[in-house]
Short mmCIF file of C-alpha atoms in Angstrom, two decimals:
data_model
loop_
_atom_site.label_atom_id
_atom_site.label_comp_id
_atom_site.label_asym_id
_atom_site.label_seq_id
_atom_site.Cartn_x
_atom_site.Cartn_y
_atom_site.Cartn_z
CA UNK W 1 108.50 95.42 99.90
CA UNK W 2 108.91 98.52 97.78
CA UNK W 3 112.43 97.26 96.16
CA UNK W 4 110.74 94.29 95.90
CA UNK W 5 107.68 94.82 94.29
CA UNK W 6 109.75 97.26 91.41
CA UNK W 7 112.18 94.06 91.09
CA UNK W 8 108.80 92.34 89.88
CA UNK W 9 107.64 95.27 87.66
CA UNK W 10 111.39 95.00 86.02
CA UNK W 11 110.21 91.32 85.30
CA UNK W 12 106.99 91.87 83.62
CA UNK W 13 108.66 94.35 81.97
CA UNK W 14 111.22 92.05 80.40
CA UNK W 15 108.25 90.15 79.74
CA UNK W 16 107.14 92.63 77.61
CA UNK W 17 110.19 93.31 75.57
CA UNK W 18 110.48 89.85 75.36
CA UNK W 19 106.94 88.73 74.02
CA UNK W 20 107.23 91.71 71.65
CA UNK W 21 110.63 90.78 69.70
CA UNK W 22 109.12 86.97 69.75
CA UNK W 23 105.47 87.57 68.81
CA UNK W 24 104.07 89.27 65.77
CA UNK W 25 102.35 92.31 66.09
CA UNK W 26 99.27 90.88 65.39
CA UNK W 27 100.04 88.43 68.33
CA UNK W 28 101.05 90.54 70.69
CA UNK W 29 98.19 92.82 70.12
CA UNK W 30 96.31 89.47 71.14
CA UNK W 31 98.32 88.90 73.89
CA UNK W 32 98.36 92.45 75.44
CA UNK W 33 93.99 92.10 75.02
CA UNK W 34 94.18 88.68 77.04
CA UNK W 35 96.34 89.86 79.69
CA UNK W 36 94.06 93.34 80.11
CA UNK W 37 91.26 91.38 80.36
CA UNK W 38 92.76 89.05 83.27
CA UNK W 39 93.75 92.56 84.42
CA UNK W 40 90.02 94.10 84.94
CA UNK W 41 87.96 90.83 85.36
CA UNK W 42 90.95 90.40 88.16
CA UNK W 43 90.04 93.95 89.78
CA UNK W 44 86.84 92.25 91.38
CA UNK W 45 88.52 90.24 93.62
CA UNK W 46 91.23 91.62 94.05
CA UNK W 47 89.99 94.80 96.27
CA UNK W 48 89.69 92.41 98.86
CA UNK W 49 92.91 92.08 99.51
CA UNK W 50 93.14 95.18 101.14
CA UNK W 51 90.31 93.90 103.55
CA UNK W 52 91.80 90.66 104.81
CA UNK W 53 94.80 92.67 105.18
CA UNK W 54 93.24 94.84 107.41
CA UNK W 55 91.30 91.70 109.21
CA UNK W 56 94.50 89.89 109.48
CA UNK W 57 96.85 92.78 111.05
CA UNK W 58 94.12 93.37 113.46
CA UNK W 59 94.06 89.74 114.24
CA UNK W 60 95.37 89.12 118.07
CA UNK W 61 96.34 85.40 117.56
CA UNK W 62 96.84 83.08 114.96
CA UNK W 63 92.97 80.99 115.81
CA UNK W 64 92.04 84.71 114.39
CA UNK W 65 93.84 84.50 111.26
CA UNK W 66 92.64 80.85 110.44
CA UNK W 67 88.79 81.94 111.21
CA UNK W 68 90.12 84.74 109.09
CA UNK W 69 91.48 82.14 106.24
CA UNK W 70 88.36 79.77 106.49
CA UNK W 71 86.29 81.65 106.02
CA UNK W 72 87.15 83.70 103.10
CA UNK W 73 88.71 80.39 101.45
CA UNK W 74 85.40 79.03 100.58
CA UNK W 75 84.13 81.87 99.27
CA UNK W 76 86.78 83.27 97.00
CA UNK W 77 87.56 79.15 96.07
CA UNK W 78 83.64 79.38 94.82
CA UNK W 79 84.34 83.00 93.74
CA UNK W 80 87.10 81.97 91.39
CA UNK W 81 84.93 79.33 89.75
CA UNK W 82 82.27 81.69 89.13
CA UNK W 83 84.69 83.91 87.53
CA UNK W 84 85.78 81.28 85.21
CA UNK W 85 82.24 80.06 84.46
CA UNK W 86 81.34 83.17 83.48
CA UNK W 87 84.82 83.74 81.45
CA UNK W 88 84.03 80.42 79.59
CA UNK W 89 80.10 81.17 78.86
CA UNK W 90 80.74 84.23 77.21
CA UNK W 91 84.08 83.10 75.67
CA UNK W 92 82.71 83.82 72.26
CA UNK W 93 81.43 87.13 73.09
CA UNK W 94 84.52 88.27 74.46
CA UNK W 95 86.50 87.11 71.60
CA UNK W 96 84.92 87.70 68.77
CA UNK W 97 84.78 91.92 70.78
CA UNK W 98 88.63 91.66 71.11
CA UNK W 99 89.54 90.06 67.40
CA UNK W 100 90.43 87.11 68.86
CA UNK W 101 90.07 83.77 66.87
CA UNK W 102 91.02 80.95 69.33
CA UNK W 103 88.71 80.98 72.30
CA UNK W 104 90.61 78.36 73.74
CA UNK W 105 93.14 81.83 75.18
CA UNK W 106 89.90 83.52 76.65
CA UNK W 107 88.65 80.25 78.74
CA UNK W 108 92.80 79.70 79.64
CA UNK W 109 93.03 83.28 81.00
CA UNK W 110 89.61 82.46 83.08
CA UNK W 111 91.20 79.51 84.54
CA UNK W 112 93.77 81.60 86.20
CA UNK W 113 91.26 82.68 88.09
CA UNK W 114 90.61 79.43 90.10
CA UNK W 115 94.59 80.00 91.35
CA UNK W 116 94.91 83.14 91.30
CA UNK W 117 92.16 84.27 93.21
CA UNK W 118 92.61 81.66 96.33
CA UNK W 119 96.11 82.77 95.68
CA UNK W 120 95.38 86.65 97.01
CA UNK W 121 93.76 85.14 100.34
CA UNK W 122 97.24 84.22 101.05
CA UNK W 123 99.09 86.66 99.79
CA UNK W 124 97.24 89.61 101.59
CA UNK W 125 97.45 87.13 104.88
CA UNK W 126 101.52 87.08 104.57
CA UNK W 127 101.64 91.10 104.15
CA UNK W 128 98.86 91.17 106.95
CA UNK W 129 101.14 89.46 109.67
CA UNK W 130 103.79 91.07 108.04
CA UNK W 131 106.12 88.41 105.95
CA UNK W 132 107.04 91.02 103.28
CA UNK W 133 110.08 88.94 102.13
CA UNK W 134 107.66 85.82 101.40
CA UNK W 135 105.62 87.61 99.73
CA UNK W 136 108.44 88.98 96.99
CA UNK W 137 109.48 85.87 96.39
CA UNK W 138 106.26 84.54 96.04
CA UNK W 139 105.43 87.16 93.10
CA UNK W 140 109.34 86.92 91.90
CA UNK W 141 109.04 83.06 91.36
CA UNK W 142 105.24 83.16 89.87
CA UNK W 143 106.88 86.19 87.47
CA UNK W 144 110.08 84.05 87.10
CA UNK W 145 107.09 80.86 85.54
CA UNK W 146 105.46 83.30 83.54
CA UNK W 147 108.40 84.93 81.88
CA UNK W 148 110.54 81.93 81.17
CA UNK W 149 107.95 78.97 80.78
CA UNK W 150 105.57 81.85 78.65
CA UNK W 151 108.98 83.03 76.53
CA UNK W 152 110.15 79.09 76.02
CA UNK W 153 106.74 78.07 74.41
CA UNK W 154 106.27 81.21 72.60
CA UNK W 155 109.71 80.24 71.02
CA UNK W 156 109.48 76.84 70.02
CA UNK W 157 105.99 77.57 68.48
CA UNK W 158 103.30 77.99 70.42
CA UNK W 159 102.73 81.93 69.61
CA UNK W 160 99.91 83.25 71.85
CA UNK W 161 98.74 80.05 73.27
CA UNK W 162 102.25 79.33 74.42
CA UNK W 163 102.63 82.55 76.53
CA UNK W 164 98.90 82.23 77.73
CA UNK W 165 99.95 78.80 78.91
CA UNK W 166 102.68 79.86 80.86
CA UNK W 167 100.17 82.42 82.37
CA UNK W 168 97.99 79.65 83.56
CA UNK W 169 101.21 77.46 84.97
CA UNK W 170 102.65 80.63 86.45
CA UNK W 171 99.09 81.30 88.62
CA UNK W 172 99.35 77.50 89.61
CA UNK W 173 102.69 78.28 90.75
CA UNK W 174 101.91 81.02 92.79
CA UNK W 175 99.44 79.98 94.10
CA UNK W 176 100.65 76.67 95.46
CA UNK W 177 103.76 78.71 96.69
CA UNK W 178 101.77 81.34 98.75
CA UNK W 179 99.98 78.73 100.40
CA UNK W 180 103.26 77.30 101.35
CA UNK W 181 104.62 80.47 103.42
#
């Protein structure tokens, strides 16, 4: 997990090298605001994953873990809309704070949320009953979207949008992969 989860922190950091030779600085400076705010609004839910880790490793069978899986699928599937609701309300708020001019990017980083957050349920259920190795490839492939898809549009044209984009498609991606494992 630990050589793992660096090999994914050596992707986002390409990601970073690579957004900043593409990008202008102006642009970047847009993207690194987007992705900080996807950063703390994502703090919320994310300190749960340490509790259904815990639930699920103390789990005795697997009727446990789907109780386990029920029943905080509902409410992180309505937690992630809320999230994104709220993203989208005060989308002009939040960009006109950061300097941003198309609030299109502020509602496109809160729909990650309706992927990403369903997609920590089942991350923190694989590390719970232990599945390290699906796990790193989970986060390698969603890093693997975002990196290439986010580089690819950013080229062609698509500056910011482009990279916030492949943001979105990467979350969809992991998301659909973790509930595959």
């Amino acid at each position: 997990m630990i050589i793992g989860s660096n090999g994914v922190n050596f992707l986002n950091y390409i990601y970073q090298l690579i957004m900043v030779k593409l990008l202008s600085p102006a642009s970047y400076g847009e993207l690194a605001s987007l992705l900080s705010l996807s950063g703390l609004i994502g703090m919320i839910p994310s300190s749960l994953g340490l509790v259904i880790i815990k639930f699920v490793s103390s789990s005795k069978t697997s009727d446990d873990i789907r109780g386990i899986i029920s029943w905080f699928n509902l409410r992180l599937f309505i937690g992630s809309f809320l999230l994104f609701f709220i993203t989208s309300i005060f989308s002009l708020f939040i960009s006109s704070f950061l300097n941003i001019d198309n609030t299109i990017l502020i509602i496109l980083i809160g729909f990650t949320f309706i992927f990403s957050v369903p997609s920590l349920l089942y991350k923190s259920v694989l590390q719970g009953v232990l599945r390290f190795n699906q796990t790193v490839v989970t986060l390698f492939v969603e890093n693997g979207v975002k990196l290439i898809l986010g580089a690819l549009l950013v080229y062609i044209g698509f500056s910011v949008l482009g990279a916030t984009i492949g943001f979105v498609v990467a979350s969809f991606v992991g998301w659909g992969m973790s509930r595959f494992f």
